[in-house]
Coordinates of C-alpha atoms in Angstrom, one line a residue:
Chain A
M15 CA 87.1 -187.9 -85.9
R16 CA 85.3 -189.1 -88.9
N17 CA 81.8 -189.4 -86.4
N18 CA 82.0 -185.8 -85.7
K19 CA 82.5 -184.9 -89.3
L20 CA 79.3 -187.1 -90.1
L21 CA 77.2 -185.4 -87.4
T22 CA 78.4 -181.8 -88.6
V23 CA 77.4 -182.9 -92.0
G24 CA 74.1 -184.4 -91.0
S25 CA 73.1 -181.6 -88.6
H26 CA 73.8 -179.1 -91.6
L27 CA 71.5 -181.0 -94.2
V28 CA 68.5 -181.3 -91.3
T29 CA 68.8 -177.4 -91.1
L30 CA 68.5 -177.1 -94.5
V31 CA 65.6 -179.5 -95.0
L32 CA 63.5 -178.2 -92.0
V33 CA 64.3 -174.7 -93.0
S34 CA 63.7 -175.2 -96.8
L35 CA 60.3 -176.8 -95.9
S36 CA 59.2 -174.5 -93.9
Y37 CA 59.5 -171.6 -96.6
W38 CA 58.4 -173.9 -99.2
L39 CA 55.1 -174.2 -97.1
I40 CA 54.7 -170.7 -97.4
G41 CA 55.6 -170.3 -101.0
A42 CA 59.1 -168.8 -100.5
W43 CA 60.6 -172.0 -102.4
W44 CA 63.6 -169.9 -103.5
V45 CA 65.0 -169.6 -100.2
G46 CA 65.6 -173.2 -99.7
L47 CA 67.9 -173.0 -103.0
L48 CA 69.7 -169.8 -101.7
L49 CA 70.5 -171.2 -98.1
A50 CA 71.6 -174.7 -99.8
A51 CA 74.1 -172.5 -102.1
V52 CA 75.2 -170.3 -98.9
Y53 CA 76.0 -173.8 -97.7
L54 CA 77.7 -175.2 -100.7
S55 CA 79.8 -172.2 -101.1
F56 CA 81.0 -172.4 -97.1
H57 CA 81.8 -176.0 -97.5
L58 CA 83.9 -175.5 -100.2
L59 CA 85.7 -172.4 -98.5
Q60 CA 86.1 -174.8 -95.5
K61 CA 87.8 -177.3 -97.6
R62 CA 90.3 -174.8 -98.9
A63 CA 91.0 -173.0 -96.0
T64 CA 90.3 -173.6 -92.2
A65 CA 89.1 -170.4 -90.7
A66 CA 87.7 -170.6 -87.4
W67 CA 85.0 -167.5 -87.9
L68 CA 83.2 -169.6 -91.3
N69 CA 81.5 -171.7 -88.7
A70 CA 80.3 -169.0 -86.5
V71 CA 79.1 -166.7 -89.8
M72 CA 77.3 -170.2 -91.0
L73 CA 75.4 -170.4 -87.4
L74 CA 74.9 -166.5 -87.5
L75 CA 73.4 -167.0 -91.3
C76 CA 71.2 -170.0 -90.1
V77 CA 69.6 -168.1 -87.2
G78 CA 69.1 -165.1 -89.7
F79 CA 67.2 -167.1 -91.9
C80 CA 65.0 -168.8 -89.2
G81 CA 64.5 -165.5 -87.5
Y82 CA 63.3 -164.0 -91.0
G83 CA 61.1 -167.2 -91.1
F84 CA 59.2 -166.2 -88.2
F85 CA 58.4 -162.4 -89.5
R86 CA 57.2 -164.2 -92.6
G87 CA 55.0 -166.7 -91.0
G88 CA 56.8 -169.8 -91.7
S89 CA 56.2 -173.1 -89.1
R90 CA 58.1 -171.8 -85.9
L91 CA 58.6 -175.2 -84.7
M92 CA 60.4 -176.5 -88.0
L93 CA 62.6 -173.0 -87.9
M94 CA 63.2 -173.4 -84.3
A95 CA 64.1 -177.0 -84.9
G96 CA 66.8 -175.9 -87.9
A97 CA 68.3 -173.2 -85.6
I98 CA 69.2 -175.8 -83.1
F99 CA 70.3 -178.5 -85.3
A100 CA 72.9 -175.2 -86.9
L101 CA 73.6 -174.9 -83.4
A102 CA 74.4 -178.7 -83.0
A103 CA 76.4 -178.2 -86.2
W104 CA 78.5 -175.4 -85.0
E105 CA 79.2 -177.0 -82.0
I106 CA 80.4 -180.2 -82.9
G107 CA 82.4 -178.6 -85.7
E108 CA 84.0 -176.0 -83.5
D109 CA 86.2 -178.2 -81.2
A110 CA 86.3 -181.5 -83.3
P111 CA 89.7 -183.1 -82.7
T112 CA 92.1 -182.6 -85.7
D113 CA 94.8 -184.7 -87.0
E114 CA 92.4 -187.6 -88.0
G115 CA 95.2 -190.3 -89.0
R116 CA 96.3 -190.0 -85.4
S117 CA 94.0 -192.2 -83.0
L118 CA 93.0 -190.8 -79.9
S119 CA 93.5 -192.0 -76.4
G120 CA 90.4 -193.4 -74.3
N121 CA 90.4 -190.3 -72.3
A122 CA 90.0 -188.2 -75.3
I123 CA 87.2 -190.5 -76.5
L124 CA 85.5 -190.7 -73.2
F125 CA 85.7 -186.7 -73.4
E126 CA 84.3 -186.7 -76.7
R127 CA 81.5 -188.9 -75.8
K128 CA 80.5 -187.1 -72.9
R129 CA 80.3 -183.7 -74.9
L130 CA 78.4 -185.3 -77.4
A131 CA 76.0 -186.6 -74.8
V132 CA 75.2 -183.3 -73.0
L133 CA 75.1 -181.4 -76.2
G134 CA 72.5 -183.6 -77.3
I135 CA 70.7 -183.8 -74.1
A136 CA 70.9 -179.8 -73.5
L137 CA 69.7 -178.9 -77.0
G138 CA 66.9 -181.8 -76.6
M139 CA 65.7 -180.5 -73.7
G140 CA 65.9 -176.5 -75.4
L141 CA 63.9 -178.2 -78.3
A142 CA 61.4 -179.4 -76.1
V143 CA 60.6 -176.4 -73.8
G144 CA 60.6 -174.1 -77.0
A145 CA 57.9 -176.4 -78.6
V146 CA 55.8 -176.2 -75.4
G147 CA 56.3 -172.4 -75.0
L148 CA 55.1 -172.4 -79.0
T149 CA 51.8 -174.9 -78.3
V150 CA 51.3 -173.9 -74.8
S151 CA 50.1 -170.5 -73.6
V152 CA 49.4 -169.8 -70.0
P153 CA 48.5 -166.5 -68.6
L154 CA 50.7 -166.5 -65.7
P155 CA 51.1 -163.4 -63.1
F156 CA 54.5 -162.0 -63.3
F157 CA 55.9 -163.2 -60.2
A158 CA 54.5 -166.8 -60.5
L159 CA 56.6 -166.4 -63.9
V160 CA 59.7 -165.6 -62.3
L161 CA 59.2 -168.3 -59.8
S162 CA 58.6 -171.1 -62.4
V163 CA 61.5 -169.8 -64.6
L164 CA 63.6 -170.0 -61.0
I165 CA 62.3 -173.6 -60.4
V166 CA 63.1 -174.8 -63.9
L167 CA 66.5 -173.1 -63.7
Y168 CA 67.6 -174.9 -60.6
C169 CA 66.1 -178.1 -61.8
L170 CA 68.7 -177.9 -64.6
Y171 CA 71.3 -176.8 -62.8
R172 CA 70.9 -180.1 -60.5
F173 CA 70.4 -182.0 -63.4
F174 CA 73.7 -181.0 -65.3
R175 CA 75.5 -181.2 -62.2
L176 CA 75.1 -185.1 -62.8
F177 CA 77.3 -184.6 -65.7
R178 CA 80.4 -183.4 -63.9
V179 CA 83.1 -185.8 -63.8
R180 CA 82.7 -188.1 -60.4
G181 CA 85.7 -189.3 -58.7
Chain B
M28 CA 84.7 -166.9 -70.1
T29 CA 86.0 -167.7 -73.6
K30 CA 85.5 -165.9 -76.9
K31 CA 83.3 -168.9 -77.8
A32 CA 81.2 -168.3 -74.6
N33 CA 81.1 -164.6 -75.4
F34 CA 79.6 -165.4 -78.9
I35 CA 76.7 -167.3 -77.6
L36 CA 75.6 -165.0 -74.9
S37 CA 75.9 -161.9 -78.0
I38 CA 73.2 -164.3 -80.0
I39 CA 70.9 -164.6 -76.5
S40 CA 71.4 -161.1 -76.3
A41 CA 70.2 -160.2 -79.9
L42 CA 67.3 -162.9 -79.9
I43 CA 65.8 -161.6 -76.6
L44 CA 66.4 -157.7 -77.8
T45 CA 64.8 -158.9 -81.1
A46 CA 61.8 -160.5 -79.1
L47 CA 61.4 -157.3 -76.9
I48 CA 61.2 -155.3 -80.0
S49 CA 59.1 -157.1 -82.3
H50 CA 56.8 -158.2 -79.2
E51 CA 57.6 -162.2 -81.2
R52 CA 58.0 -164.4 -78.3
A53 CA 59.1 -167.0 -81.0
F54 CA 62.6 -165.7 -80.6
A55 CA 62.8 -165.2 -76.7
L56 CA 61.8 -169.2 -76.9
L57 CA 64.9 -169.8 -79.6
A58 CA 67.1 -168.2 -77.2
I59 CA 66.4 -171.5 -74.7
P60 CA 68.3 -174.1 -76.5
F61 CA 71.6 -171.4 -76.5
L62 CA 71.1 -170.8 -72.7
F63 CA 70.9 -174.5 -72.1
L64 CA 73.9 -174.8 -73.9
L65 CA 75.8 -172.3 -72.3
G66 CA 74.3 -173.5 -68.6
A67 CA 75.5 -177.3 -69.6
G68 CA 78.8 -175.9 -70.5
L69 CA 79.3 -173.7 -67.2
L70 CA 78.0 -176.6 -64.8
T71 CA 80.3 -179.1 -66.0
F72 CA 83.5 -176.8 -65.3
S73 CA 85.3 -178.2 -62.6
R74 CA 86.9 -175.9 -60.4
V75 CA 89.0 -178.3 -58.1
G76 CA 91.4 -181.1 -59.0
E77 CA 95.2 -181.3 -58.7
V78 CA 97.1 -182.8 -61.5
Y79 CA 100.6 -184.5 -61.6
V80 CA 102.4 -184.8 -64.8
S81 CA 106.1 -186.9 -65.3
R82 CA 108.0 -186.6 -68.6
T83 CA 110.0 -189.6 -69.5
L84 CA 112.2 -189.3 -73.1
T85 CA 113.6 -192.6 -74.7
C86 CA 117.2 -190.9 -74.5
T87 CA 118.8 -187.9 -73.1
R88 CA 121.4 -187.8 -75.6
G89 CA 121.4 -188.6 -79.3
K90 CA 122.4 -187.6 -82.9
E91 CA 120.9 -185.5 -85.7
G92 CA 118.4 -187.6 -87.4
Q93 CA 117.7 -189.7 -84.9
V94 CA 113.9 -190.6 -84.0
F95 CA 113.2 -189.6 -80.0
G96 CA 110.0 -190.6 -78.0
M97 CA 108.7 -188.5 -75.5
S98 CA 106.1 -190.3 -73.1
L99 CA 104.0 -188.1 -70.6
T100 CA 102.2 -189.2 -67.7
V101 CA 99.0 -187.3 -66.4
T102 CA 97.5 -188.2 -62.9
N103 CA 94.6 -186.8 -61.3
T104 CA 95.4 -186.6 -58.1
G105 CA 92.4 -184.7 -56.7
T106 CA 89.4 -186.4 -55.2
A107 CA 87.0 -184.8 -58.3
G108 CA 87.1 -185.4 -61.7
I109 CA 88.5 -183.0 -64.3
N110 CA 88.6 -181.8 -68.2
L111 CA 91.6 -181.0 -69.3
G112 CA 92.9 -179.7 -72.9
L113 CA 96.3 -180.7 -73.4
D114 CA 98.5 -178.8 -75.2
E115 CA 102.5 -179.4 -75.7
G116 CA 104.3 -177.3 -77.8
L117 CA 107.2 -178.2 -80.1
L118 CA 110.3 -176.4 -79.4
P119 CA 112.2 -174.6 -82.2
G120 CA 114.1 -177.3 -83.8
M121 CA 111.7 -180.2 -83.4
E122 CA 109.8 -182.0 -85.8
L123 CA 106.6 -184.1 -85.0
L124 CA 106.8 -187.6 -86.5
E125 CA 104.1 -189.2 -84.7
G126 CA 101.4 -188.4 -82.2
R127 CA 99.3 -185.7 -80.8
L128 CA 100.1 -182.5 -79.1
K129 CA 96.8 -181.1 -78.6
Q130 CA 93.4 -183.1 -77.4
N131 CA 90.9 -182.7 -75.1
V132 CA 90.6 -185.5 -72.0
T133 CA 88.5 -186.6 -69.1
L134 CA 90.3 -187.7 -66.3
P135 CA 88.4 -189.2 -63.3
A136 CA 89.8 -188.7 -59.7
G137 CA 92.8 -191.0 -59.1
C138 CA 93.1 -191.7 -62.8
S139 CA 96.0 -191.6 -65.0
L140 CA 96.5 -190.8 -68.8
V141 CA 99.8 -191.8 -70.9
T142 CA 99.9 -190.0 -74.1
G143 CA 103.0 -189.4 -75.9
Y144 CA 104.5 -188.7 -79.4
T145 CA 107.8 -189.4 -81.7
F146 CA 110.1 -186.3 -83.1
S147 CA 113.7 -185.7 -84.5
A148 CA 115.2 -182.5 -83.9
K149 CA 118.1 -180.2 -85.0
R150 CA 121.2 -180.3 -83.3
G151 CA 121.1 -178.4 -79.8
R152 CA 120.0 -178.5 -76.4
Y153 CA 116.1 -178.7 -75.4
R154 CA 114.9 -178.5 -72.4
W155 CA 111.2 -178.7 -70.9
N156 CA 110.5 -176.8 -67.9
G157 CA 106.5 -177.7 -67.4
Y158 CA 103.7 -179.0 -69.2
H159 CA 100.9 -176.5 -70.2
M160 CA 97.2 -177.7 -69.9
T161 CA 93.9 -176.0 -69.6
R162 CA 91.3 -176.7 -67.4
K163 CA 87.9 -176.5 -68.9
D164 CA 84.5 -177.4 -69.5
L165 CA 82.8 -179.8 -72.2
F166 CA 82.4 -177.0 -74.6
G167 CA 85.3 -174.6 -73.9
F168 CA 83.6 -172.0 -72.5
I169 CA 85.4 -171.5 -69.6
E170 CA 88.9 -172.2 -69.3
S171 CA 91.6 -172.0 -66.8
S172 CA 95.2 -172.2 -67.5
L173 CA 97.4 -174.9 -65.7
D174 CA 101.3 -175.0 -66.0
V175 CA 102.6 -178.0 -63.9
P176 CA 106.0 -178.9 -63.6
A177 CA 107.6 -181.7 -65.6
V178 CA 111.1 -180.9 -66.2
S179 CA 113.4 -182.9 -68.8
E180 CA 116.3 -182.4 -71.1
L181 CA 117.8 -183.5 -74.6
I182 CA 120.9 -183.0 -76.0
V183 CA 121.1 -183.4 -79.6
L184 CA 124.5 -183.8 -80.7
P185 CA 125.9 -182.6 -84.3
E186 CA 126.9 -185.7 -86.6
A187 CA 130.4 -186.0 -87.3
E188 CA 132.1 -187.6 -90.2
R189 CA 134.8 -190.3 -89.4
L190 CA 138.2 -188.9 -90.5
R191 CA 140.8 -191.4 -91.5
N192 CA 144.4 -189.9 -91.4
P193 CA 143.4 -186.4 -91.5
N194 CA 146.7 -185.3 -92.9
I195 CA 147.2 -182.3 -90.0
K196 CA 150.6 -183.0 -88.2
P197 CA 151.7 -181.2 -85.2
Q198 CA 155.3 -179.8 -84.9
N199 CA 155.6 -179.7 -81.3
T200 CA 154.4 -182.9 -79.2
L201 CA 154.2 -183.6 -75.0
H202 CA 156.4 -186.1 -73.7
T203 CA 154.1 -188.6 -73.6
P204 CA 153.7 -191.5 -75.8
G205 CA 151.3 -191.3 -78.5
L206 CA 150.5 -191.2 -82.3
N207 CA 152.5 -187.8 -83.5
L208 CA 156.0 -188.0 -85.0
S209 CA 158.1 -186.0 -82.6
H210 CA 161.5 -185.7 -84.7
Q211 CA 163.4 -187.1 -81.7
P212 CA 165.1 -190.6 -81.4
G213 CA 163.1 -193.2 -79.1
T214 CA 160.3 -195.9 -79.4
G215 CA 158.4 -195.9 -82.6
T216 CA 157.7 -197.4 -85.6
D217 CA 159.1 -194.8 -88.3
F218 CA 163.1 -195.6 -89.0
W219 CA 165.0 -192.4 -87.7
G220 CA 168.8 -193.5 -88.0
V221 CA 171.5 -195.7 -86.6
R222 CA 173.6 -195.4 -83.8
E223 CA 176.4 -197.3 -81.8
Y224 CA 174.9 -200.1 -79.7
H225 CA 174.7 -199.5 -75.7
S226 CA 174.0 -202.0 -73.0
G227 CA 170.3 -202.6 -72.6
D228 CA 169.2 -202.0 -76.2
S229 CA 167.2 -204.4 -77.9
M230 CA 168.9 -207.2 -79.8
R231 CA 166.1 -207.2 -82.5
W232 CA 167.0 -203.8 -83.7
I233 CA 170.9 -204.5 -84.5
D234 CA 171.6 -203.3 -88.3
W235 CA 173.8 -206.1 -89.3
R236 CA 174.9 -204.8 -92.5
H237 CA 176.3 -201.8 -90.8
S238 CA 177.9 -203.6 -87.8
A239 CA 179.3 -205.6 -90.6
R240 CA 181.2 -202.5 -92.0
Q241 CA 182.5 -201.4 -88.8
P242 CA 184.9 -203.7 -87.0
N243 CA 184.4 -204.0 -83.0
K244 CA 181.5 -201.9 -83.1
I245 CA 177.5 -203.0 -83.0
I246 CA 175.5 -200.2 -84.8
T247 CA 171.5 -200.6 -83.8
K248 CA 168.8 -198.8 -85.2
E249 CA 166.7 -195.8 -84.0
F250 CA 162.9 -195.0 -84.7
E251 CA 161.4 -191.5 -84.1
R252 CA 159.6 -191.3 -80.8
E253 CA 155.9 -191.2 -81.3
E254 CA 154.5 -188.5 -78.5
I255 CA 151.0 -187.1 -78.1
A256 CA 150.4 -183.5 -78.8
D257 CA 148.2 -180.6 -77.6
I258 CA 145.9 -179.5 -80.1
G259 CA 143.0 -176.4 -79.5
I260 CA 140.4 -176.2 -81.8
L261 CA 138.9 -172.7 -82.1
L262 CA 135.3 -172.7 -83.6
D263 CA 134.3 -169.3 -85.2
A264 CA 130.4 -168.9 -84.2
R265 CA 130.2 -165.1 -84.8
R266 CA 126.9 -164.5 -87.0
V267 CA 128.7 -161.8 -89.0
T268 CA 131.0 -164.7 -90.5
N269 CA 128.8 -167.2 -91.0
R270 CA 125.5 -165.6 -91.9
V271 CA 125.8 -165.8 -95.9
P272 CA 122.5 -165.5 -98.4
G273 CA 121.9 -168.7 -99.8
M274 CA 124.3 -170.7 -97.7
D275 CA 122.0 -171.6 -94.4
D276 CA 124.6 -175.0 -93.3
L277 CA 127.8 -172.6 -93.2
F278 CA 127.9 -173.1 -89.4
E279 CA 126.7 -176.2 -89.3
R280 CA 129.2 -177.4 -91.6
S281 CA 132.0 -175.6 -89.3
V282 CA 130.4 -177.2 -86.2
R283 CA 130.3 -180.9 -88.0
A284 CA 133.9 -180.2 -89.2
T285 CA 135.0 -179.3 -85.5
L286 CA 133.7 -182.6 -83.9
S287 CA 135.0 -184.5 -86.5
L288 CA 138.6 -183.2 -86.1
A289 CA 138.3 -183.4 -82.1
E290 CA 137.0 -187.0 -82.7
S291 CA 140.1 -187.8 -85.0
F292 CA 142.6 -186.1 -82.6
I293 CA 141.5 -187.6 -79.4
R294 CA 141.2 -191.1 -81.1
S295 CA 144.9 -190.5 -81.7
G296 CA 145.4 -190.0 -78.0
N297 CA 146.0 -186.4 -78.0
R298 CA 145.3 -183.6 -75.6
V299 CA 142.4 -181.4 -77.0
S300 CA 140.7 -178.4 -75.9
L301 CA 137.9 -176.4 -77.5
M302 CA 136.9 -172.7 -77.4
V303 CA 133.8 -171.3 -79.1
L304 CA 133.5 -167.9 -80.3
G305 CA 130.1 -167.0 -79.5
R306 CA 128.0 -164.9 -77.1
T307 CA 130.6 -165.2 -74.8
L308 CA 134.0 -167.5 -74.9
M309 CA 132.8 -171.1 -74.1
R310 CA 135.7 -173.3 -73.3
V311 CA 136.6 -176.8 -73.0
F312 CA 140.1 -177.3 -71.2
P313 CA 142.6 -180.1 -72.5
G314 CA 142.1 -183.1 -71.9
S315 CA 142.0 -186.9 -73.3
G316 CA 140.0 -189.9 -73.7
K317 CA 136.1 -190.5 -74.0
Q318 CA 134.9 -188.2 -71.5
Q319 CA 136.7 -185.3 -73.1
L320 CA 135.0 -186.3 -76.1
I321 CA 131.7 -186.0 -74.7
R322 CA 132.5 -182.7 -73.4
I323 CA 133.3 -181.2 -76.6
Q324 CA 130.1 -182.7 -78.2
E325 CA 128.3 -181.1 -75.7
K326 CA 129.3 -178.0 -75.8
L327 CA 129.0 -178.1 -79.8
A328 CA 125.7 -179.1 -79.4
A329 CA 124.8 -176.1 -77.4
C330 CA 126.9 -173.6 -79.6
E331 CA 124.8 -170.7 -81.5
L332 CA 125.8 -168.3 -83.5
S333 CA 125.7 -164.9 -81.9
D334 CA 125.7 -160.8 -82.5
N335 CA 128.7 -160.0 -79.9
P336 CA 130.2 -156.9 -81.1
G337 CA 133.2 -157.2 -78.9
L338 CA 133.9 -160.1 -81.2
D339 CA 133.1 -158.6 -84.6
S340 CA 137.0 -158.9 -85.2
L341 CA 139.2 -161.1 -83.4
R342 CA 141.5 -158.3 -82.5
Y343 CA 140.8 -158.4 -79.1
L344 CA 141.1 -162.1 -78.6
P345 CA 143.2 -162.9 -75.9
V346 CA 146.0 -165.7 -77.8
K347 CA 147.2 -167.1 -74.6
L348 CA 144.1 -169.6 -74.1
F349 CA 145.6 -172.6 -75.2
P350 CA 148.6 -174.6 -74.1
S351 CA 152.1 -172.9 -75.4
R352 CA 153.1 -174.3 -78.1
A353 CA 150.2 -176.2 -78.9
M354 CA 148.8 -176.8 -82.6
V355 CA 145.5 -174.5 -83.0
V356 CA 143.1 -175.2 -85.6
L357 CA 141.0 -172.5 -86.4
V358 CA 137.5 -173.3 -88.1
S359 CA 136.1 -169.9 -89.4
P360 CA 135.2 -168.8 -92.8
L361 CA 137.0 -165.5 -92.1
R362 CA 137.1 -162.0 -92.3
S363 CA 139.6 -159.5 -93.8
R364 CA 140.5 -158.1 -90.0
D365 CA 141.0 -161.9 -88.7
A366 CA 144.6 -162.1 -90.6
E367 CA 145.9 -159.9 -87.5
V368 CA 145.0 -162.6 -84.6
I369 CA 146.1 -165.4 -86.6
K370 CA 149.8 -163.4 -87.1
R371 CA 149.6 -163.0 -83.4
M372 CA 148.9 -166.2 -82.6
H373 CA 151.9 -167.5 -84.7
G374 CA 154.2 -164.8 -83.5
N375 CA 153.2 -166.5 -79.8
G376 CA 154.5 -169.8 -80.7
Y377 CA 151.4 -171.8 -81.7
Q378 CA 151.4 -173.9 -84.7
V379 CA 148.1 -172.3 -86.3
I380 CA 146.0 -174.2 -89.1
V381 CA 143.3 -172.7 -90.7
L382 CA 140.2 -174.6 -91.8
S383 CA 138.3 -172.2 -93.6
P384 CA 134.9 -173.2 -95.2
D385 CA 134.1 -171.2 -98.5
P386 CA 131.2 -168.6 -98.0
L387 CA 131.1 -167.8 -100.9
G388 CA 130.7 -171.0 -103.3
Q389 CA 131.8 -171.6 -106.9
L390 CA 128.5 -171.1 -108.9
L391 CA 126.4 -168.0 -109.2
P392 CA 122.5 -168.5 -109.4
E393 CA 121.1 -168.1 -112.5
D394 CA 119.1 -164.9 -112.2
T395 CA 122.2 -162.9 -111.2
T396 CA 122.7 -159.6 -112.5
E397 CA 125.8 -158.3 -114.0
T398 CA 126.3 -156.3 -110.6
D399 CA 126.4 -159.3 -108.7
A400 CA 128.3 -161.0 -110.8
L401 CA 131.3 -158.5 -110.6
A402 CA 130.4 -158.3 -106.8
F403 CA 130.8 -162.0 -106.4
R404 CA 134.5 -161.8 -108.6
A405 CA 135.3 -159.2 -106.1
A406 CA 134.5 -161.0 -102.9
R407 CA 136.4 -164.0 -104.6
L408 CA 139.3 -161.9 -105.2
E409 CA 139.5 -160.8 -101.5
R410 CA 139.0 -164.1 -100.1
A411 CA 142.0 -165.3 -102.0
V412 CA 144.1 -162.5 -101.2
L413 CA 143.5 -162.8 -97.6
L414 CA 144.0 -166.4 -97.9
W415 CA 147.2 -165.6 -99.6
Q416 CA 148.6 -163.1 -96.8
I417 CA 147.6 -166.2 -94.0
R418 CA 149.6 -168.2 -96.0
R419 CA 152.9 -166.0 -96.2
L420 CA 152.6 -165.9 -92.5
G421 CA 153.8 -169.9 -92.7
V422 CA 150.3 -170.5 -91.8
E423 CA 148.4 -173.9 -93.3
V424 CA 145.2 -173.2 -94.8
I425 CA 142.5 -175.5 -95.9
D426 CA 140.2 -173.9 -98.2
W427 CA 137.0 -175.7 -98.1
P428 CA 134.7 -175.9 -101.0
A429 CA 131.2 -176.0 -99.9
N430 CA 130.3 -179.2 -102.4
E431 CA 133.3 -181.4 -101.1
P432 CA 133.3 -183.8 -98.2
L433 CA 136.1 -182.4 -95.4
Q434 CA 138.0 -186.2 -95.8
A435 CA 138.8 -185.5 -99.4
V436 CA 140.0 -181.5 -98.9
L437 CA 142.3 -183.0 -96.0
Q438 CA 143.8 -185.7 -98.1
A439 CA 144.2 -183.7 -101.5
S440 CA 146.9 -181.5 -100.0
S441 CA 150.1 -181.9 -98.0
P442 CA 150.8 -179.6 -95.4
V443 CA 153.4 -178.0 -97.4
Q444 CA 151.1 -177.3 -100.3
R445 CA 148.9 -175.8 -97.8
R446 CA 151.2 -173.0 -96.9
L447 CA 152.5 -172.6 -100.3
K448 CA 149.5 -172.1 -102.4
R449 CA 149.4 -169.3 -104.7
I450 CA 146.4 -167.1 -105.4
N451 CA 144.8 -168.6 -108.6

């Protein structure tokens, strides 16, 4: 689907912008150029040879760049957001329907829409929880921490069950 | 869980490990979106659900080059919705023209999905036993294979060349009216001779000229009786004779020629049988009419080359498999040891005609070495000698070059010429 391709490219661009900006703020502007060069080479490689592992390698590199940025003291929120967009790009590009010239059935379009919706919600919630975790620091006893995690997990479980296909 | 899920789990583990080693909680927080994604995938996987598939073809018999359509109806008969990965593999010999073979769909309970594709196929018999699907979550982290029975069959018949007057005349006929000259007087259209008029003969055929010269006698014309004949066609499907480098379609030409001849003989009202020398001896017993042609077409559609060591030489072929005194047309590129069985068949009273597609061709490729050119020449000589040996037995041999249509080759020579042709 053409939309999926646009979303993938868009997500990669957002990742590039966020990570480059974060490194630029700490004076390592060359990292942004390096990441752009890596993206360009992978994009050209993908045009010549469709290999499933290319997407995975790009995700690992992005996460690696973000992780290194944490050590260098870059903006954690921006780097986290960059990694999440890289994850979104990986997931959208991984299962994208092939044979773009042939039209999809209604059920296939329904599947794609659900997939993108759940992806958006899962990663959005992940970013929100991550952002809260970065900004708020609450000292909790270990037992309370474990209980909170369990409650959060249960709420998430109930929430995502809503997206099971209904009868 | 799939490789994709394992990949995400590896990233989560690596991030948490890095967080523990470096005491940097940002790594642990970075693992959260990955966890959420994995959790969302696992929770959207539906374990229950029953699926029924029905498969329909636009037609169950067709010819090479024809476009066929396959329609699949997938129905969720369960009480819960289901995410499915549909995957229809093409069978060998098929070529996809339009449509999708793989797609991911969401099927609510009680709903049906109609999908399909068009394809073309080579000669053969195609059979579908089931439909392969994968029950999965939205992201492909968990997959469960699902094979649902959906049976269908397609027979793709070979294309036949319509032969007009193939110039192959059976010598022995059956006492049933047909179109073959029987060398006996009776009802027909070819003039046979004259005889004395008997009571009951038709007045139309009285030869008045002869009668005028014969006082007190009336002379009537006689015509050659036309009858049907028993014709057997023997198709050589041995790999050892048909696999020639650079001529991938040698066997297909033989199959098309067999069908063309069978059609022509059946159209003339003859009783035709077929035997295919392949993995086993495939037979169509003698018969006539449209039904017989359909049986022969179906047998030829399904025949394949085979490596049966027992049939590498025709020496052990039982020659009494055809009706006695039938005309037997052997369609084969021939091997040197095949002359013996032709001799036996001829000795048993069969009228044998050999239609041999030339496996060597006339021209050598441009990059041929001197050794190859000598080998080619030797092979041509060997073939010429073999054909001459067979002709010496009194058997008609039709040497069919690769670049000529069958009709032209059959029309180009008479039965006498085919028996007497010398080595060139």
